[in-house]
Amino acid sequence: ALDTIVNDFGRNVPLGTIDDYNNNTGIATFYGSLRAFKDRVYELSENAIIICSNALVRTDRESKTNSLGLTFEDYEKAMCYAAAKEGWDFVDQ
């Protein structure tokens, strides 16, 4: 299970781009970290089932920003993209 948005938002992890995910550029961005997570899980178990979730609604997802100017929703959209691309289960909290 992957539940990561709150920490990455709070630590001001750069979102990066979908190219970071597709090109496996490393863990310097949120998209890159999602790819690294995927690769590691499948390295450990090729039959793994990945379940990811968005952050619990504790604040306005669209207006509160971190120091990079990113919202919770920006990170959520990135995770939703990866989940849809890879066929992962996604739980909307």
PDB file of C-alpha atoms in Angstrom:
ATOM      1  CA  ALA A   1       0.000   0.000   0.000  1.00  0.00           C
ATOM      2  CA  LEU A   2       1.283   3.459  -0.893  1.00  0.00           C
ATOM      3  CA  ASP A   3       0.094   6.465   1.083  1.00  0.00           C
ATOM      4  CA  THR A   4       2.567   9.246   0.446  1.00  0.00           C
ATOM      5  CA  ILE A   5       1.040  12.546  -0.596  1.00  0.00           C
ATOM      6  CA  VAL A   6       0.971  14.338   2.774  1.00  0.00           C
ATOM      7  CA  ASN A   7       4.674  13.792   3.469  1.00  0.00           C
ATOM      8  CA  ASP A   8       5.801  14.764  -0.018  1.00  0.00           C
ATOM      9  CA  PHE A   9       3.575  17.848   0.007  1.00  0.00           C
ATOM     10  CA  GLY A  10       4.845  18.877   3.445  1.00  0.00           C
ATOM     11  CA  ARG A  11       8.492  18.279   2.571  1.00  0.00           C
ATOM     12  CA  ASN A  12       8.145  20.327  -0.610  1.00  0.00           C
ATOM     13  CA  VAL A  13       9.222  17.462  -2.866  1.00  0.00           C
ATOM     14  CA  PRO A  14       9.200  18.743  -6.457  1.00  0.00           C
ATOM     15  CA  LEU A  15       6.426  17.186  -8.509  1.00  0.00           C
ATOM     16  CA  GLY A  16       8.482  16.815 -11.678  1.00  0.00           C
ATOM     17  CA  THR A  17       6.820  15.666 -14.867  1.00  0.00           C
ATOM     18  CA  ILE A  18       5.433  12.490 -16.315  1.00  0.00           C
ATOM     19  CA  ASP A  19       8.757  12.145 -18.138  1.00  0.00           C
ATOM     20  CA  ASP A  20      10.390  11.535 -14.740  1.00  0.00           C
ATOM     21  CA  TYR A  21       8.077   8.561 -14.327  1.00  0.00           C
ATOM     22  CA  ASN A  22       8.341   7.251 -17.874  1.00  0.00           C
ATOM     23  CA  ASN A  23      12.125   7.664 -18.074  1.00  0.00           C
ATOM     24  CA  ASN A  24      12.868   6.431 -14.544  1.00  0.00           C
ATOM     25  CA  THR A  25      14.901   9.528 -13.644  1.00  0.00           C
ATOM     26  CA  GLY A  26      15.277   8.734  -9.935  1.00  0.00           C
ATOM     27  CA  ILE A  27      13.759   9.863  -6.667  1.00  0.00           C
ATOM     28  CA  ALA A  28      14.384  13.615  -6.858  1.00  0.00           C
ATOM     29  CA  THR A  29      10.760  14.231  -7.895  1.00  0.00           C
ATOM     30  CA  PHE A  30       7.384  12.820  -6.872  1.00  0.00           C
ATOM     31  CA  TYR A  31       6.825  11.294 -10.315  1.00  0.00           C
ATOM     32  CA  GLY A  32      10.309   9.752 -10.231  1.00  0.00           C
ATOM     33  CA  SER A  33       9.698   8.368  -6.747  1.00  0.00           C
ATOM     34  CA  LEU A  34       6.470   6.737  -7.884  1.00  0.00           C
ATOM     35  CA  ARG A  35       8.434   4.954 -10.610  1.00  0.00           C
ATOM     36  CA  ALA A  36      11.167   3.890  -8.172  1.00  0.00           C
ATOM     37  CA  PHE A  37       8.460   2.556  -5.838  1.00  0.00           C
ATOM     38  CA  LYS A  38       6.858   0.572  -8.651  1.00  0.00           C
ATOM     39  CA  ASP A  39      10.151  -0.911  -9.801  1.00  0.00           C
ATOM     40  CA  ARG A  40      11.151  -1.925  -6.266  1.00  0.00           C
ATOM     41  CA  VAL A  41       7.810  -3.543  -5.474  1.00  0.00           C
ATOM     42  CA  TYR A  42       7.874  -5.595  -8.675  1.00  0.00           C
ATOM     43  CA  GLU A  43      11.498  -6.515  -8.032  1.00  0.00           C
ATOM     44  CA  LEU A  44      10.416  -7.996  -4.714  1.00  0.00           C
ATOM     45  CA  SER A  45       7.305  -9.679  -6.094  1.00  0.00           C
ATOM     46  CA  GLU A  46       6.367  -9.758  -9.755  1.00  0.00           C
ATOM     47  CA  ASN A  47       2.785 -10.635  -8.764  1.00  0.00           C
ATOM     48  CA  ALA A  48       2.387  -7.742  -6.344  1.00  0.00           C
ATOM     49  CA  ILE A  49      -0.871  -5.871  -6.052  1.00  0.00           C
ATOM     50  CA  ILE A  50      -0.292  -2.168  -5.490  1.00  0.00           C
ATOM     51  CA  ILE A  51      -2.929  -0.159  -3.681  1.00  0.00           C
ATOM     52  CA  CYS A  52      -2.425   3.585  -3.376  1.00  0.00           C
ATOM     53  CA  SER A  53      -4.528   6.295  -1.823  1.00  0.00           C
ATOM     54  CA  ASN A  54      -4.868  10.021  -1.731  1.00  0.00           C
ATOM     55  CA  ALA A  55      -4.585  12.092   1.419  1.00  0.00           C
ATOM     56  CA  LEU A  56      -7.497  12.310   3.826  1.00  0.00           C
ATOM     57  CA  VAL A  57      -9.393  15.532   3.350  1.00  0.00           C
ATOM     58  CA  ARG A  58      -8.013  17.722   6.131  1.00  0.00           C
ATOM     59  CA  THR A  59      -7.776  20.950   4.217  1.00  0.00           C
ATOM     60  CA  ASP A  60      -8.819  22.569   0.979  1.00  0.00           C
ATOM     61  CA  ARG A  61      -6.997  20.444  -1.609  1.00  0.00           C
ATOM     62  CA  GLU A  62      -6.971  23.163  -4.224  1.00  0.00           C
ATOM     63  CA  SER A  63      -5.963  26.341  -2.385  1.00  0.00           C
ATOM     64  CA  LYS A  64      -3.413  25.394   0.292  1.00  0.00           C
ATOM     65  CA  THR A  65       0.039  25.333  -1.267  1.00  0.00           C
ATOM     66  CA  ASN A  66       3.487  24.287  -0.108  1.00  0.00           C
ATOM     67  CA  SER A  67       6.582  26.459  -0.592  1.00  0.00           C
ATOM     68  CA  LEU A  68       6.865  25.204  -4.195  1.00  0.00           C
ATOM     69  CA  GLY A  69       3.372  26.505  -4.966  1.00  0.00           C
ATOM     70  CA  LEU A  70       1.988  22.972  -5.301  1.00  0.00           C
ATOM     71  CA  THR A  71      -1.320  21.760  -3.877  1.00  0.00           C
ATOM     72  CA  PHE A  72      -2.349  18.388  -2.454  1.00  0.00           C
ATOM     73  CA  GLU A  73      -4.370  17.967  -5.617  1.00  0.00           C
ATOM     74  CA  ASP A  74      -1.237  18.307  -7.781  1.00  0.00           C
ATOM     75  CA  TYR A  75       0.319  15.316  -6.002  1.00  0.00           C
ATOM     76  CA  GLU A  76      -2.963  13.430  -6.071  1.00  0.00           C
ATOM     77  CA  LYS A  77      -3.248  13.850  -9.836  1.00  0.00           C
ATOM     78  CA  ALA A  78       0.283  12.495 -10.279  1.00  0.00           C
ATOM     79  CA  MET A  79      -0.531   9.437  -8.204  1.00  0.00           C
ATOM     80  CA  CYS A  80      -3.815   8.919 -10.057  1.00  0.00           C
ATOM     81  CA  TYR A  81      -1.916   9.053 -13.346  1.00  0.00           C
ATOM     82  CA  ALA A  82       0.543   6.382 -12.214  1.00  0.00           C
ATOM     83  CA  ALA A  83      -2.265   4.223 -10.830  1.00  0.00           C
ATOM     84  CA  ALA A  84      -4.248   4.423 -14.066  1.00  0.00           C
ATOM     85  CA  LYS A  85      -1.155   3.820 -16.222  1.00  0.00           C
ATOM     86  CA  GLU A  86      -0.081   0.764 -14.240  1.00  0.00           C
ATOM     87  CA  GLY A  87      -3.479  -0.714 -13.347  1.00  0.00           C
ATOM     88  CA  TRP A  88      -2.992  -0.150  -9.623  1.00  0.00           C
ATOM     89  CA  ASP A  89      -5.955   0.025  -7.288  1.00  0.00           C
ATOM     90  CA  PHE A  90      -6.652   3.538  -6.036  1.00  0.00           C
ATOM     91  CA  VAL A  91      -8.556   4.315  -2.851  1.00  0.00           C
ATOM     92  CA  ASP A  92     -10.128   7.766  -2.612  1.00  0.00           C
ATOM     93  CA  GLN A  93     -10.156   8.622   1.079  1.00  0.00           C
TER      94      GLN A  93
END
